[in-house]
XYZ file of C-alpha atoms in Angstrom:
295
model
C 21.480 -36.081 44.262
C 20.078 -32.591 44.955
C 16.643 -33.514 46.501
C 15.904 -30.304 48.394
C 15.912 -27.618 45.594
C 13.077 -25.164 45.768
C 11.540 -23.724 42.597
C 14.050 -21.336 40.946
C 11.444 -18.757 39.840
C 10.082 -18.611 43.384
C 13.575 -17.901 44.670
C 14.058 -15.084 42.106
C 10.757 -13.581 43.229
C 11.536 -13.922 46.909
C 15.074 -12.436 46.539
C 13.771 -9.431 44.579
C 10.809 -8.755 46.950
C 12.990 -9.140 49.955
C 15.732 -6.849 48.678
C 13.434 -4.194 47.465
C 10.887 -4.723 50.394
C 8.044 -4.465 47.756
C 6.139 -6.805 45.568
C 5.468 -3.990 43.132
C 9.053 -3.116 42.685
C 9.929 -6.675 42.434
C 7.374 -7.258 39.654
C 8.874 -4.259 37.673
C 12.406 -5.587 38.057
C 11.379 -9.057 36.843
C 9.055 -7.829 34.186
C 6.153 -9.745 35.518
C 2.812 -8.823 37.164
C 2.426 -8.025 40.779
C 0.135 -11.145 41.063
C 2.798 -13.414 39.520
C 5.380 -12.331 42.156
C 2.875 -12.991 44.971
C 1.976 -16.334 43.562
C 5.621 -17.436 43.302
C 6.172 -16.305 46.819
C 3.197 -18.360 48.137
C 4.595 -21.311 46.220
C 7.882 -21.039 48.046
C 6.214 -20.505 51.448
C 4.131 -23.719 50.835
C 7.339 -25.606 49.932
C 9.206 -24.278 52.939
C 6.291 -24.553 55.339
C 6.475 -21.089 56.878
C 5.705 -17.476 56.011
C 8.347 -15.311 54.481
C 6.874 -11.893 54.616
C 4.654 -9.819 56.805
C 2.320 -7.858 54.427
C 1.953 -4.238 55.282
C 0.270 -1.400 53.484
C 2.629 -0.675 50.664
C 5.683 -2.623 51.795
C 6.507 -5.974 53.044
C 8.863 -6.958 55.880
C 10.752 -10.259 56.318
C 9.933 -12.850 58.966
C 12.742 -14.091 61.148
C 12.990 -17.217 59.077
C 13.191 -15.211 55.870
C 16.020 -13.053 57.307
C 18.034 -16.215 57.827
C 17.226 -17.672 54.484
C 17.823 -14.513 52.322
C 21.658 -14.335 52.419
C 21.951 -18.032 51.387
C 19.449 -17.477 48.506
C 21.336 -14.407 47.284
C 24.681 -16.128 47.490
C 23.409 -19.079 45.616
C 21.850 -16.979 42.851
C 24.989 -14.889 42.572
C 27.031 -18.145 42.126
C 24.787 -19.265 39.358
C 24.827 -15.835 37.657
C 28.790 -15.608 37.748
C 29.219 -19.145 36.665
C 26.834 -18.665 33.774
C 28.484 -15.368 32.694
C 31.947 -16.925 32.763
C 30.723 -19.790 30.638
C 29.085 -17.561 28.140
C 32.415 -15.582 27.614
C 34.269 -18.768 26.700
C 35.041 -19.049 22.912
C 32.394 -21.354 21.342
C 33.733 -24.641 19.882
C 33.517 -24.703 16.019
C 30.467 -26.440 14.682
C 29.402 -27.438 11.277
C 25.868 -26.636 10.124
C 24.859 -28.482 6.919
C 22.210 -26.621 4.937
C 20.612 -27.583 1.603
C 18.658 -24.929 -0.265
C 16.967 -24.420 -3.558
C 19.423 -23.221 -6.246
C 17.809 -19.893 -7.143
C 17.094 -19.060 -3.522
C 20.799 -19.757 -2.721
C 22.421 -17.784 -5.469
C 20.089 -14.843 -5.737
C 19.076 -14.307 -2.139
C 20.746 -16.366 0.573
C 24.513 -16.109 -0.223
C 24.402 -12.180 -0.443
C 23.056 -12.301 3.172
C 25.203 -14.983 4.714
C 28.010 -12.645 5.735
C 25.572 -11.140 8.311
C 24.957 -14.525 9.743
C 28.719 -15.403 9.871
C 29.643 -12.199 11.539
C 27.139 -12.928 14.316
C 28.169 -16.673 14.718
C 31.767 -17.075 13.726
C 32.028 -20.365 15.505
C 29.499 -21.968 13.111
C 30.996 -23.295 9.811
C 28.079 -23.378 7.329
C 28.220 -26.141 4.687
C 25.844 -24.863 2.135
C 24.766 -26.917 -0.825
C 22.024 -26.606 -3.404
C 19.277 -29.035 -4.387
C 15.535 -29.370 -5.048
C 15.233 -33.220 -4.242
C 13.246 -34.807 -1.448
C 15.349 -34.528 1.753
C 15.869 -37.691 3.819
C 17.011 -36.519 7.193
C 17.334 -40.015 8.403
C 20.642 -40.246 6.606
C 22.049 -37.453 8.803
C 23.563 -35.468 5.884
C 21.714 -32.172 6.511
C 20.559 -30.209 9.554
C 18.262 -27.834 7.567
C 16.700 -27.655 4.125
C 14.608 -25.179 2.345
C 12.138 -26.337 -0.301
C 9.157 -24.907 -2.296
C 6.099 -27.127 -2.832
C 2.426 -26.983 -3.140
C 1.526 -29.151 -0.242
C 2.884 -29.398 3.344
C 5.992 -31.491 3.313
C 5.962 -34.961 5.000
C 8.557 -36.756 6.999
C 10.070 -33.698 8.563
C 9.224 -30.728 10.924
C 8.548 -27.649 8.988
C 8.185 -23.790 9.194
C 6.270 -21.983 6.360
C 8.625 -19.162 5.350
C 6.499 -17.421 2.882
C 4.087 -17.614 -0.115
C 5.488 -17.342 -3.603
C 4.501 -13.803 -4.935
C 5.288 -13.609 -8.557
C 5.524 -10.435 -10.708
C 5.795 -10.163 -14.433
C 9.068 -8.675 -15.499
C 11.135 -7.954 -18.709
C 14.103 -6.054 -19.966
C 13.662 -2.319 -20.356
C 14.050 -2.702 -24.175
C 10.968 -5.043 -24.189
C 8.808 -2.975 -21.942
C 7.411 -0.658 -24.739
C 5.866 -3.677 -26.356
C 4.018 -4.590 -23.091
C 1.506 -1.797 -22.514
C -1.265 -4.043 -21.233
C -2.102 -7.705 -20.382
C -3.151 -8.513 -24.027
C 0.358 -7.553 -25.331
C 1.686 -10.739 -23.504
C 0.468 -12.744 -26.509
C 2.939 -10.779 -28.750
C 6.199 -11.559 -26.866
C 8.126 -14.713 -25.995
C 7.074 -16.340 -22.782
C 9.986 -17.465 -20.611
C 9.029 -20.538 -18.746
C 10.304 -22.241 -15.678
C 10.570 -25.890 -16.941
C 9.836 -27.459 -13.630
C 6.735 -25.231 -13.165
C 5.421 -24.956 -16.780
C 1.898 -24.354 -15.541
C 2.726 -20.923 -13.900
C 1.830 -18.949 -17.017
C -1.540 -20.666 -17.304
C -2.162 -20.084 -13.545
C -1.276 -16.395 -14.084
C -3.541 -15.996 -17.233
C -6.500 -17.549 -15.442
C -6.012 -15.119 -12.555
C -5.887 -11.997 -14.705
C -8.499 -13.219 -17.166
C -6.417 -13.655 -20.291
C -6.475 -16.385 -22.860
C -2.904 -17.187 -23.953
C -2.407 -17.631 -27.669
C 1.348 -17.054 -27.836
C 2.977 -20.281 -28.862
C 6.542 -19.067 -28.801
C 8.302 -19.822 -25.503
C 11.799 -20.504 -24.130
C 12.283 -22.706 -21.055
C 14.934 -22.765 -18.363
C 15.237 -24.801 -15.090
C 15.705 -22.243 -12.334
C 14.539 -18.731 -11.442
C 18.083 -17.357 -11.583
C 18.452 -18.511 -15.124
C 14.902 -17.127 -15.970
C 15.916 -13.612 -14.524
C 19.088 -13.645 -16.668
C 17.043 -14.629 -19.788
C 14.573 -11.878 -19.115
C 17.331 -9.240 -18.410
C 18.925 -10.157 -21.803
C 15.590 -9.178 -23.640
C 14.571 -12.722 -24.647
C 10.988 -12.412 -23.401
C 8.651 -11.820 -20.334
C 9.001 -13.937 -17.166
C 7.053 -14.570 -13.920
C 9.628 -14.408 -11.059
C 9.302 -14.070 -7.288
C 9.805 -10.519 -6.383
C 12.319 -11.178 -3.655
C 14.575 -13.128 -6.124
C 14.965 -10.006 -8.289
C 15.050 -7.050 -5.919
C 18.609 -6.037 -7.028
C 17.779 -6.283 -10.755
C 14.599 -4.238 -10.285
C 16.641 -1.680 -8.289
C 19.377 -1.300 -10.877
C 16.988 -1.277 -13.824
C 18.052 -4.356 -15.650
C 14.533 -5.720 -15.064
C 11.345 -3.703 -15.113
C 7.669 -4.490 -14.329
C 5.815 -3.250 -17.496
C 2.535 -3.312 -15.814
C 1.234 -4.351 -12.419
C -0.231 -7.888 -12.488
C 0.932 -9.654 -9.259
C 0.110 -13.162 -8.733
C 0.496 -15.642 -5.764
C 1.410 -19.050 -7.077
C 0.333 -22.431 -5.538
C 3.809 -22.854 -4.155
C 5.072 -22.121 -0.723
C 8.514 -21.958 0.741
C 9.303 -24.255 3.797
C 12.153 -24.636 6.203
C 12.589 -28.346 7.001
C 14.338 -29.965 9.887
C 14.477 -33.566 11.150
C 11.506 -34.974 13.058
C 12.544 -34.332 16.606
C 11.013 -32.462 19.573
C 14.290 -30.592 20.193
C 16.630 -29.051 17.727
C 20.391 -28.661 18.125
C 21.336 -25.053 19.271
C 23.324 -24.590 15.940
C 20.197 -25.315 13.915
C 17.933 -23.076 16.064
C 20.509 -20.314 15.746
C 20.194 -20.320 12.018
C 16.449 -20.677 12.028
C 16.127 -17.619 14.388
C 18.359 -15.520 12.012
C 16.495 -16.787 8.842
C 13.138 -15.980 10.266
C 14.441 -12.382 11.096
C 15.650 -11.767 7.507
C 12.541 -13.358 5.997
C 10.154 -11.213 8.068
C 9.522 -8.562 5.319
C 8.378 -11.246 2.947
C 5.994 -13.188 5.293
C 2.358 -12.588 5.326
């Protein structure tokens, strides 16, 4: 066993300060403060039991002990650096990453962006499935899941991805009938059948009493967006789901009445203090692409 290994950070600080003969220059090279370099060198001196530097006005000089020690430290650090570099250049072994995501989020948003992830991490084979059921990670079937709910999920580690910001949309042909909020009561309301209360939440927020009895229900947001684009009625849909349709004009916002629903989107992983690298790689990428929608 290696029982006489000094602190690695202290060795890096010593090597930089000794080579540059300056604590200040070493701190700039290591991107830490001057005080942090001095502290690490004191730690190493305490560990070794002798001084390494003679402190001068703006420079430092090595003690005789440090002069003997420095070449061995530099050789050891170079060996570590070279071995790490060689290892990182090896082709990564293929790995499977199993992800289960909400249907609408998968179809409208995630799949169009997955090529970016695959091009960055070609060694990861992504097994992507859809679902909105409660995920039991103890079965080992999934590495990651994404769900929307009104309360913090239990039985898993979680990261809040974003709130659910809804906008009212319709087909361009229907927009002339929707000049103001009250006009909502004169068109068909397209409802998300697993969230039938969204229209009532929205109406309460904007101060409207709903009197329109005619409605049409579908199960997922991507179905809702298609129904709205076909002119069947007005819908409340998360804006990030329909960015492309808003851009190409197949859906329009007849008047501005934004609404943040009680639902939140969460990234879920198994209860564990440490995630596999493949899962953390996907999470880092996902948080990067979700950044514009988080607040």
